[in-house]
mmCIF file of C-alpha atoms in Angstrom:
data_model
loop_
_atom_site.group_PDB
_atom_site.id
_atom_site.type_symbol
_atom_site.label_atom_id
_atom_site.label_comp_id
_atom_site.label_asym_id
_atom_site.label_seq_id
_atom_site.Cartn_x
_atom_site.Cartn_y
_atom_site.Cartn_z
ATOM 1 C CA MET P 1 -26.802 13.565 -1.745
ATOM 2 C CA LYS P 2 -25.422 12.948 -5.256
ATOM 3 C CA LYS P 3 -28.034 12.675 -8.002
ATOM 4 C CA ILE P 4 -25.947 10.353 -10.202
ATOM 5 C CA VAL P 5 -23.816 7.382 -9.168
ATOM 6 C CA ILE P 6 -21.723 5.590 -11.784
ATOM 7 C CA GLY P 7 -20.453 2.148 -10.792
ATOM 8 C CA VAL P 8 -17.333 0.960 -12.610
ATOM 9 C CA ASP P 9 -15.955 -2.571 -12.794
ATOM 10 C CA VAL P 10 -12.307 -2.271 -13.875
ATOM 11 C CA SER P 11 -10.332 -4.862 -15.795
ATOM 12 C CA LYS P 12 -7.140 -4.660 -17.842
ATOM 13 C CA GLU P 13 -8.654 -4.076 -21.285
ATOM 14 C CA LYS P 14 -12.136 -2.674 -20.577
ATOM 15 C CA LEU P 15 -14.465 -1.005 -18.118
ATOM 16 C CA ASP P 16 -18.061 -2.013 -17.410
ATOM 17 C CA LEU P 17 -20.148 0.936 -16.199
ATOM 18 C CA CYS P 18 -23.588 1.246 -14.662
ATOM 19 C CA LEU P 19 -25.480 4.524 -14.277
ATOM 20 C CA GLN P 20 -27.809 4.676 -11.289
ATOM 21 C CA LEU P 21 -30.424 7.407 -10.870
ATOM 22 C CA GLY P 22 -32.302 6.723 -7.654
ATOM 23 C CA GLU P 23 -32.862 3.197 -6.387
ATOM 24 C CA LYS P 24 -32.459 1.301 -9.685
ATOM 25 C CA PRO P 25 -29.833 1.203 -12.460
ATOM 26 C CA THR P 26 -30.846 2.986 -15.665
ATOM 27 C CA LYS P 27 -28.006 2.303 -18.092
ATOM 28 C CA ASP P 28 -25.221 -0.239 -18.654
ATOM 29 C CA TRP P 29 -22.365 0.162 -21.097
ATOM 30 C CA GLU P 30 -18.815 -0.936 -21.822
ATOM 31 C CA LEU P 31 -15.667 1.054 -22.673
ATOM 32 C CA PRO P 32 -12.031 0.356 -23.544
ATOM 33 C CA ASN P 33 -9.758 1.058 -20.574
ATOM 34 C CA ALA P 34 -8.182 4.204 -22.046
ATOM 35 C CA THR P 35 -8.373 7.781 -20.749
ATOM 36 C CA PRO P 36 -9.704 9.447 -23.968
ATOM 37 C CA ALA P 37 -12.579 6.946 -24.303
ATOM 38 C CA ILE P 38 -13.501 7.204 -20.613
ATOM 39 C CA LYS P 39 -13.375 10.992 -20.628
ATOM 40 C CA SER P 40 -15.537 11.233 -23.756
ATOM 41 C CA SER P 41 -18.165 8.841 -22.370
ATOM 42 C CA LEU P 42 -18.403 10.602 -18.990
ATOM 43 C CA LYS P 43 -18.729 14.008 -20.668
ATOM 44 C CA GLU P 44 -21.603 12.631 -22.747
ATOM 45 C CA ILE P 45 -23.362 11.351 -19.605
ATOM 46 C CA LEU P 46 -23.060 14.778 -17.972
ATOM 47 C CA LYS P 47 -24.447 16.473 -21.078
ATOM 48 C CA GLU P 48 -27.361 14.042 -21.514
ATOM 49 C CA ASN P 49 -28.533 14.477 -17.921
ATOM 50 C CA ASN P 50 -27.647 18.167 -17.647
ATOM 51 C CA TYR P 51 -25.631 17.635 -14.459
ATOM 52 C CA GLY P 52 -22.470 19.328 -13.281
ATOM 53 C CA PRO P 53 -19.359 17.499 -12.015
ATOM 54 C CA SER P 54 -20.289 18.159 -8.372
ATOM 55 C CA GLU P 55 -23.509 16.156 -8.786
ATOM 56 C CA VAL P 56 -21.789 12.953 -9.916
ATOM 57 C CA LEU P 57 -20.092 10.235 -7.877
ATOM 58 C CA VAL P 58 -17.953 7.676 -9.706
ATOM 59 C CA CYS P 59 -17.469 4.539 -7.593
ATOM 60 C CA ALA P 60 -14.999 1.896 -8.753
ATOM 61 C CA GLU P 61 -13.212 -1.168 -7.449
ATOM 62 C CA HIS P 62 -9.572 -0.410 -6.645
ATOM 63 C CA THR P 63 -7.576 -2.777 -8.864
ATOM 64 C CA GLY P 64 -4.177 -1.095 -8.698
ATOM 65 C CA GLN P 65 -2.614 0.197 -11.906
ATOM 66 C CA TYR P 66 -5.635 -0.714 -14.033
ATOM 67 C CA THR P 67 -7.553 2.211 -12.501
ATOM 68 C CA TYR P 68 -5.015 4.797 -13.713
ATOM 69 C CA PRO P 69 -6.864 5.800 -16.950
ATOM 70 C CA LEU P 70 -10.116 6.210 -14.972
ATOM 71 C CA CYS P 71 -8.333 8.348 -12.353
ATOM 72 C CA CYS P 72 -6.878 10.604 -15.042
ATOM 73 C CA ALA P 73 -10.270 11.042 -16.756
ATOM 74 C CA CYS P 74 -12.058 11.881 -13.497
ATOM 75 C CA GLU P 75 -9.334 14.330 -12.504
ATOM 76 C CA GLU P 76 -9.551 16.145 -15.847
ATOM 77 C CA LEU P 77 -13.360 16.386 -15.548
ATOM 78 C CA SER P 78 -13.258 17.314 -11.815
ATOM 79 C CA LEU P 79 -15.459 14.321 -10.932
ATOM 80 C CA HIS P 80 -15.616 12.865 -7.424
ATOM 81 C CA LEU P 81 -13.940 9.444 -7.694
ATOM 82 C CA TRP P 82 -14.292 6.859 -4.935
ATOM 83 C CA LEU P 83 -11.981 3.833 -5.167
ATOM 84 C CA GLU P 84 -13.263 1.167 -2.807
ATOM 85 C CA SER P 85 -11.452 -1.917 -1.564
ATOM 86 C CA PRO P 86 -12.389 -5.150 -3.442
ATOM 87 C CA ALA P 87 -12.748 -6.925 -0.074
ATOM 88 C CA GLN P 88 -15.225 -4.295 1.149
ATOM 89 C CA LEU P 89 -17.304 -4.589 -2.022
ATOM 90 C CA LYS P 90 -17.319 -8.385 -1.806
ATOM 91 C CA GLN P 91 -18.371 -8.348 1.860
ATOM 92 C CA SER P 92 -21.286 -6.025 1.077
ATOM 93 C CA SER P 93 -22.647 -8.179 -1.773
ATOM 94 C CA GLY P 94 -24.263 -10.814 0.419
ATOM 95 C CA VAL P 95 -24.866 -14.310 -0.946
ATOM 96 C CA VAL P 96 -23.917 -14.354 -4.649
ATOM 97 C CA ARG P 97 -24.587 -17.002 -7.310
ATOM 98 C CA GLY P 98 -22.669 -16.531 -10.520
ATOM 99 C CA LYS P 99 -20.563 -13.608 -11.630
ATOM 100 C CA ASN P 100 -20.032 -11.352 -14.653
ATOM 101 C CA ASP P 101 -18.625 -7.869 -15.223
ATOM 102 C CA ARG P 102 -21.987 -6.242 -15.981
ATOM 103 C CA MET P 103 -23.499 -7.480 -12.724
ATOM 104 C CA ASP P 104 -20.369 -6.410 -10.840
ATOM 105 C CA ALA P 105 -20.743 -2.863 -12.195
ATOM 106 C CA ARG P 106 -24.385 -2.838 -11.033
ATOM 107 C CA LYS P 107 -23.389 -4.009 -7.554
ATOM 108 C CA ILE P 108 -20.716 -1.294 -7.327
ATOM 109 C CA ALA P 109 -23.240 1.347 -8.438
ATOM 110 C CA ALA P 110 -25.738 0.151 -5.817
ATOM 111 C CA TYR P 111 -23.005 0.158 -3.174
ATOM 112 C CA GLY P 112 -21.943 3.686 -4.144
ATOM 113 C CA TYR P 113 -25.536 4.949 -4.052
ATOM 114 C CA ARG P 114 -26.269 3.381 -0.672
ATOM 115 C CA PHE P 115 -23.061 4.422 1.099
ATOM 116 C CA GLN P 116 -22.232 7.643 -0.720
ATOM 117 C CA ASP P 117 -22.179 9.526 2.597
ATOM 118 C CA LYS P 118 -19.061 7.459 3.435
ATOM 119 C CA ALA P 119 -17.358 8.114 0.094
ATOM 120 C CA MET P 120 -13.660 9.027 0.320
ATOM 121 C CA GLU P 121 -12.453 11.083 -2.606
ATOM 122 C CA PHE P 122 -9.437 9.680 -4.417
ATOM 123 C CA SER P 123 -6.830 11.851 -6.065
ATOM 124 C CA LEU P 124 -3.675 10.827 -7.879
ATOM 125 C CA PRO P 125 -0.497 11.242 -5.812
ATOM 126 C CA GLU P 126 2.008 13.925 -6.726
ATOM 127 C CA LYS P 127 4.313 13.095 -9.626
ATOM 128 C CA ASN P 128 7.403 12.497 -7.457
ATOM 129 C CA ILE P 129 5.502 10.157 -5.115
ATOM 130 C CA ALA P 130 4.066 8.223 -8.080
ATOM 131 C CA THR P 131 7.530 7.918 -9.652
ATOM 132 C CA LEU P 132 9.027 6.838 -6.331
ATOM 133 C CA LYS P 133 6.369 4.146 -5.963
ATOM 134 C CA GLN P 134 7.078 2.781 -9.457
ATOM 135 C CA LEU P 135 10.846 2.750 -8.845
ATOM 136 C CA ILE P 136 10.485 0.907 -5.527
ATOM 137 C CA SER P 137 8.190 -1.676 -7.111
ATOM 138 C CA GLU P 138 10.642 -2.257 -9.967
ATOM 139 C CA ARG P 139 13.617 -2.498 -7.609
ATOM 140 C CA ASP P 140 11.828 -5.020 -5.380
ATOM 141 C CA MET P 141 11.039 -7.136 -8.445
ATOM 142 C CA TYR P 142 14.710 -7.222 -9.479
ATOM 143 C CA ILE P 143 15.846 -8.012 -5.913
ATOM 144 C CA ALA P 144 13.386 -10.940 -5.764
ATOM 145 C CA ASP P 145 14.585 -12.253 -9.146
ATOM 146 C CA LYS P 146 18.225 -11.964 -8.091
ATOM 147 C CA ALA P 147 17.531 -13.917 -4.880
ATOM 148 C CA LYS P 148 15.743 -16.598 -6.907
ATOM 149 C CA TYR P 149 18.720 -17.031 -9.255
ATOM 150 C CA GLN P 150 21.170 -17.039 -6.328
ATOM 151 C CA GLY P 151 19.110 -19.817 -4.761
ATOM 152 C CA GLN P 152 19.535 -21.899 -7.913
ATOM 153 C CA ILE P 153 23.319 -21.453 -7.815
ATOM 154 C CA THR P 154 23.566 -22.253 -4.096
ATOM 155 C CA ASP P 155 21.195 -25.227 -3.901
ATOM 156 C CA GLN P 156 21.752 -27.196 -7.107
ATOM 157 C CA LYS P 157 25.502 -27.732 -7.162
ATOM 158 C CA ARG P 158 25.240 -31.172 -5.497
ATOM 159 C CA PHE P 159 22.414 -32.386 -7.735
ATOM 160 C CA MET P 160 23.787 -32.119 -11.279
ATOM 161 C CA SER P 161 26.947 -32.919 -13.182
ATOM 162 C CA PRO P 162 29.847 -30.452 -12.766
ATOM 163 C CA LEU P 163 29.727 -29.454 -16.445
ATOM 164 C CA ASP P 164 25.970 -28.781 -16.423
ATOM 165 C CA TYR P 165 26.282 -26.816 -13.192
ATOM 166 C CA LYS P 166 29.183 -24.742 -14.532
ATOM 167 C CA ARG P 167 27.231 -23.762 -17.665
ATOM 168 C CA LYS P 168 24.035 -23.012 -15.768
ATOM 169 C CA SER P 169 25.768 -20.961 -13.058
ATOM 170 C CA ALA P 170 27.611 -18.938 -15.719
ATOM 171 C CA ARG P 171 24.299 -18.020 -17.373
ATOM 172 C CA LEU P 172 22.658 -17.183 -14.041
ATOM 173 C CA LYS P 173 25.602 -15.047 -12.909
ATOM 174 C CA LYS P 174 25.344 -13.073 -16.129
ATOM 175 C CA LEU P 175 21.640 -12.457 -15.441
ATOM 176 C CA MET P 176 22.386 -11.499 -11.828
ATOM 177 C CA ALA P 177 25.058 -9.029 -12.927
ATOM 178 C CA GLY P 178 22.509 -7.330 -15.191
ATOM 179 C CA LEU P 179 19.967 -7.233 -12.362
ATOM 180 C CA GLU P 180 22.544 -5.797 -9.948
ATOM 181 C CA GLU P 181 23.358 -3.056 -12.439
ATOM 182 C CA SER P 182 19.656 -2.218 -12.815
ATOM 183 C CA ILE P 183 19.199 -2.168 -9.014
ATOM 184 C CA ILE P 184 22.096 0.268 -8.608
ATOM 185 C CA THR P 185 20.702 2.520 -11.356
ATOM 186 C CA ILE P 186 17.233 2.552 -9.750
ATOM 187 C CA GLU P 187 18.655 3.319 -6.307
ATOM 188 C CA GLN P 188 20.568 6.260 -7.786
ATOM 189 C CA GLU P 189 17.365 7.546 -9.405
ATOM 190 C CA ILE P 190 15.512 7.195 -6.086
ATOM 191 C CA GLN P 191 18.221 9.135 -4.249
ATOM 192 C CA GLU P 192 18.271 11.897 -6.890
ATOM 193 C CA LEU P 193 14.485 12.201 -6.773
ATOM 194 C CA ILE P 194 14.500 12.535 -2.975
ATOM 195 C CA ASP P 195 17.419 14.978 -2.948
ATOM 196 C CA ASN P 196 15.690 17.234 -5.492
ATOM 197 C CA ASP P 197 12.385 17.381 -3.582
ATOM 198 C CA GLU P 198 12.553 19.492 -0.402
ATOM 199 C CA THR P 199 9.596 17.801 1.312
ATOM 200 C CA LEU P 200 10.726 14.252 0.556
ATOM 201 C CA SER P 201 14.322 15.016 1.515
ATOM 202 C CA ASN P 202 13.285 16.514 4.847
ATOM 203 C CA GLN P 203 10.938 13.614 5.681
ATOM 204 C CA HIS P 204 13.600 11.072 4.719
ATOM 205 C CA LYS P 205 16.148 12.665 7.091
ATOM 206 C CA LEU P 206 13.634 12.863 9.939
ATOM 207 C CA LEU P 207 12.602 9.215 9.572
ATOM 208 C CA CYS P 208 16.198 7.981 9.401
ATOM 209 C CA SER P 209 16.884 9.753 12.707
ATOM 210 C CA VAL P 210 14.684 7.155 14.455
ATOM 211 C CA ASP P 211 16.767 4.299 15.850
ATOM 212 C CA GLY P 212 16.311 1.196 13.660
ATOM 213 C CA ILE P 213 14.829 2.987 10.641
ATOM 214 C CA GLY P 214 17.038 2.712 7.576
ATOM 215 C CA ASP P 215 16.913 4.084 4.065
ATOM 216 C CA ARG P 216 14.546 1.482 2.580
ATOM 217 C CA THR P 217 12.066 1.628 5.447
ATOM 218 C CA ALA P 218 12.031 5.438 5.412
ATOM 219 C CA ILE P 219 11.364 5.588 1.661
ATOM 220 C CA LYS P 220 8.664 2.923 1.893
ATOM 221 C CA MET P 221 6.960 4.866 4.706
ATOM 222 C CA ILE P 222 6.909 8.025 2.581
ATOM 223 C CA VAL P 223 5.304 6.147 -0.317
ATOM 224 C CA ALA P 224 2.847 4.155 1.831
ATOM 225 C CA THR P 225 1.578 7.307 3.564
ATOM 226 C CA ASN P 226 1.674 9.535 0.438
ATOM 227 C CA ALA P 227 4.244 11.747 2.181
ATOM 228 C CA PHE P 228 2.182 11.478 5.417
ATOM 229 C CA ARG P 229 -0.922 13.040 3.825
ATOM 230 C CA ASP P 230 -3.176 9.955 3.823
ATOM 231 C CA PHE P 231 -2.747 9.099 7.524
ATOM 232 C CA ASP P 232 -3.116 11.631 10.320
ATOM 233 C CA ASP P 233 -2.068 9.444 13.259
ATOM 234 C CA ALA P 234 0.084 6.431 14.047
ATOM 235 C CA ARG P 235 -2.805 4.208 15.187
ATOM 236 C CA LYS P 236 -4.523 4.332 11.795
ATOM 237 C CA PHE P 237 -1.291 3.452 10.031
ATOM 238 C CA SER P 238 -0.695 0.607 12.481
ATOM 239 C CA CYS P 239 -4.034 -0.848 11.332
ATOM 240 C CA HIS P 240 -2.999 -0.397 7.681
ATOM 241 C CA ALA P 241 0.335 -2.128 8.302
ATOM 242 C CA GLY P 242 -1.205 -5.037 10.254
ATOM 243 C CA VAL P 243 0.436 -4.090 13.568
ATOM 244 C CA ALA P 244 -2.592 -3.065 15.658
ATOM 245 C CA PRO P 245 -4.168 -6.003 17.589
ATOM 246 C CA PHE P 246 -7.932 -6.581 17.536
ATOM 247 C CA GLN P 247 -10.283 -8.467 19.836
ATOM 248 C CA TYR P 248 -11.863 -11.751 18.655
ATOM 249 C CA THR P 249 -14.738 -12.836 20.916
ATOM 250 C CA SER P 250 -18.300 -14.032 20.430
ATOM 251 C CA GLY P 251 -20.450 -14.862 23.449
ATOM 252 C CA SER P 252 -19.004 -17.782 25.358
ATOM 253 C CA SER P 253 -18.021 -19.937 22.375
ATOM 254 C CA ILE P 254 -15.161 -17.851 20.933
ATOM 255 C CA ARG P 255 -12.687 -16.299 23.329
ATOM 256 C CA SER P 256 -9.484 -15.888 21.372
ATOM 257 C CA ARG P 257 -6.639 -13.672 22.483
ATOM 258 C CA ASN P 258 -6.199 -10.331 20.729
ATOM 259 C CA ARG P 259 -4.320 -10.648 17.461
ATOM 260 C CA VAL P 260 -3.415 -8.637 14.366
ATOM 261 C CA SER P 261 -5.420 -8.848 11.148
ATOM 262 C CA HIS P 262 -4.068 -10.495 8.001
ATOM 263 C CA ARG P 263 -5.586 -7.667 5.950
ATOM 264 C CA ALA P 264 -2.525 -5.462 5.857
ATOM 265 C CA ASP P 265 0.161 -3.910 3.682
ATOM 266 C CA LYS P 266 2.579 -6.829 3.958
ATOM 267 C CA SER P 267 5.469 -5.020 2.231
ATOM 268 C CA ILE P 268 5.724 -2.287 4.889
ATOM 269 C CA LYS P 269 4.991 -4.789 7.665
ATOM 270 C CA THR P 270 8.013 -6.864 6.586
ATOM 271 C CA LEU P 271 10.326 -3.843 6.726
ATOM 272 C CA LEU P 272 8.943 -2.805 10.118
ATOM 273 C CA HIS P 273 9.504 -6.335 11.417
ATOM 274 C CA LEU P 274 13.154 -6.269 10.301
ATOM 275 C CA ALA P 275 13.607 -2.851 11.933
ATOM 276 C CA ALA P 276 12.068 -4.156 15.166
ATOM 277 C CA LEU P 277 14.393 -7.174 15.132
ATOM 278 C CA VAL P 278 17.416 -4.896 14.771
ATOM 279 C CA VAL P 279 16.563 -2.571 17.661
ATOM 280 C CA ALA P 280 15.204 -5.312 19.950
ATOM 281 C CA THR P 281 17.571 -8.234 19.489
ATOM 282 C CA ARG P 282 20.703 -7.216 17.585
ATOM 283 C CA LYS P 283 21.694 -3.916 19.125
ATOM 284 C CA LYS P 284 23.691 -4.129 22.355
ATOM 285 C CA ASP P 285 21.874 -1.241 24.025
ATOM 286 C CA GLY P 286 18.921 1.090 23.592
ATOM 287 C CA GLU P 287 15.603 1.652 25.301
ATOM 288 C CA LEU P 288 13.671 -0.586 22.882
ATOM 289 C CA ARG P 289 16.081 -3.470 23.535
ATOM 290 C CA GLU P 290 15.641 -2.915 27.266
ATOM 291 C CA TYR P 291 11.869 -2.883 26.768
ATOM 292 C CA TYR P 292 12.009 -6.122 24.733
ATOM 293 C CA LEU P 293 14.188 -7.949 27.276
ATOM 294 C CA ARG P 294 12.075 -6.747 30.214
ATOM 295 C CA LYS P 295 8.797 -7.913 28.664
ATOM 296 C CA VAL P 296 10.254 -11.282 27.625
ATOM 297 C CA ASP P 297 11.559 -11.794 31.176
ATOM 298 C CA GLU P 298 8.031 -11.093 32.427
ATOM 299 C CA GLY P 299 6.847 -14.083 30.383
ATOM 300 C CA LYS P 300 5.401 -12.242 27.396
ATOM 301 C CA ASN P 301 5.390 -13.977 24.009
ATOM 302 C CA LYS P 302 8.385 -12.823 21.944
ATOM 303 C CA MET P 303 6.364 -12.137 18.786
ATOM 304 C CA LEU P 304 3.821 -10.155 20.811
ATOM 305 C CA VAL P 305 6.616 -7.970 22.212
ATOM 306 C CA LEU P 306 8.167 -7.543 18.751
ATOM 307 C CA ASN P 307 4.794 -6.391 17.459
ATOM 308 C CA ALA P 308 4.688 -3.808 20.254
ATOM 309 C CA VAL P 309 8.151 -2.632 19.171
ATOM 310 C CA ARG P 310 6.856 -2.258 15.599
ATOM 311 C CA ALA P 311 4.019 -0.087 16.902
ATOM 312 C CA LYS P 312 6.500 2.037 18.876
ATOM 313 C CA LEU P 313 8.622 2.577 15.765
ATOM 314 C CA ILE P 314 5.533 3.725 13.842
ATOM 315 C CA ALA P 315 4.595 6.110 16.664
ATOM 316 C CA ARG P 316 8.102 7.591 16.662
ATOM 317 C CA MET P 317 8.112 8.072 12.894
ATOM 318 C CA PHE P 318 4.794 9.893 12.988
ATOM 319 C CA ALA P 319 6.031 11.995 15.909
ATOM 320 C CA VAL P 320 9.156 13.258 14.130
ATOM 321 C CA ILE P 321 7.132 14.170 11.037
ATOM 322 C CA LYS P 322 4.423 15.906 13.075
ATOM 323 C CA ASN P 323 6.937 17.884 15.159
ATOM 324 C CA ASN P 324 9.289 18.420 12.197
ATOM 325 C CA ARG P 325 12.355 17.644 14.297
ATOM 326 C CA PRO P 326 14.746 14.667 14.458
ATOM 327 C CA TYR P 327 14.238 11.982 17.057
ATOM 328 C CA GLU P 328 15.985 12.679 20.371
ATOM 329 C CA LYS P 329 16.763 9.671 22.564
ATOM 330 C CA ASN P 330 17.057 11.743 25.732
ATOM 331 C CA TYR P 331 14.246 14.210 24.993
ATOM 332 C CA ALA P 332 12.853 15.910 28.108
ATOM 333 C CA PHE P 333 9.538 17.753 28.109
ATOM 334 C CA VAL P 334 9.860 21.135 29.812
ATOM 335 C CA LEU P 335 6.822 23.125 30.914
ATOM 336 C CA ALA P 336 6.865 26.800 29.872
#
């Protein structure tokens, strides 16, 4: 049982913190969201209470990049940091009237104190994984912008004068050319990073050996799983990606069919869906296409079968990483 729990409400410019000793909060304070300020304040708390790093739990709401300075400070001080999902914190708050950052920090501290036995320690990913994640995010942003500009060129030709359209399309094409150049540069950096890291290169090759898994899906899987360190089996990742179906029943009034949850990593789910479409409907042969056609002929819903194909692809990717060998279509298990 930790003696100190520090609840942290994270925003872009500042942090609101609450120190809880026992059942009630004992101190509230505010800090700029910068690593030196956070580190100095936490060191002062440790000194004032004469506690070591192992006796402190820092619990914060996971708000993406805004938590980075806090993560760095906790790592440097060897403090146990627990980043909890905003949805989980909101669900645990009960009926709430009003809202402010100070009260949010108190609620997070109370949550951390009550459920500290369930705390999952957070650590920053390795440098190459962090860089890969940033590059993928930047590339996806440029791809989305390029598609948006292409949509303007394609859709608006019939709805403006030829001269206006010519000038606008010239400007947009210039922007798209710049975006395309940036996308190519980022993809080269991604490939160099993977090639120069033995673990990432090996995992990338193993994942691409699975039928239907391409370069983008393989790289996204490596990032989403933290090089397969954060997930130890395919079922857990299926839940994370929104592929695993769950039951929805309540007495006799609610008897819905099993369905997937909307709380999922939609970016990886999209790539898995495209991979499933390729192997199930666009390839001329293959066991997954045969499976898809057989189940559809049996009267199964097409989207339900596609979701099963997504789950099978996840299982195969985890299998090749676990066994450290490429996927074999005609693999036969032989007893020793």
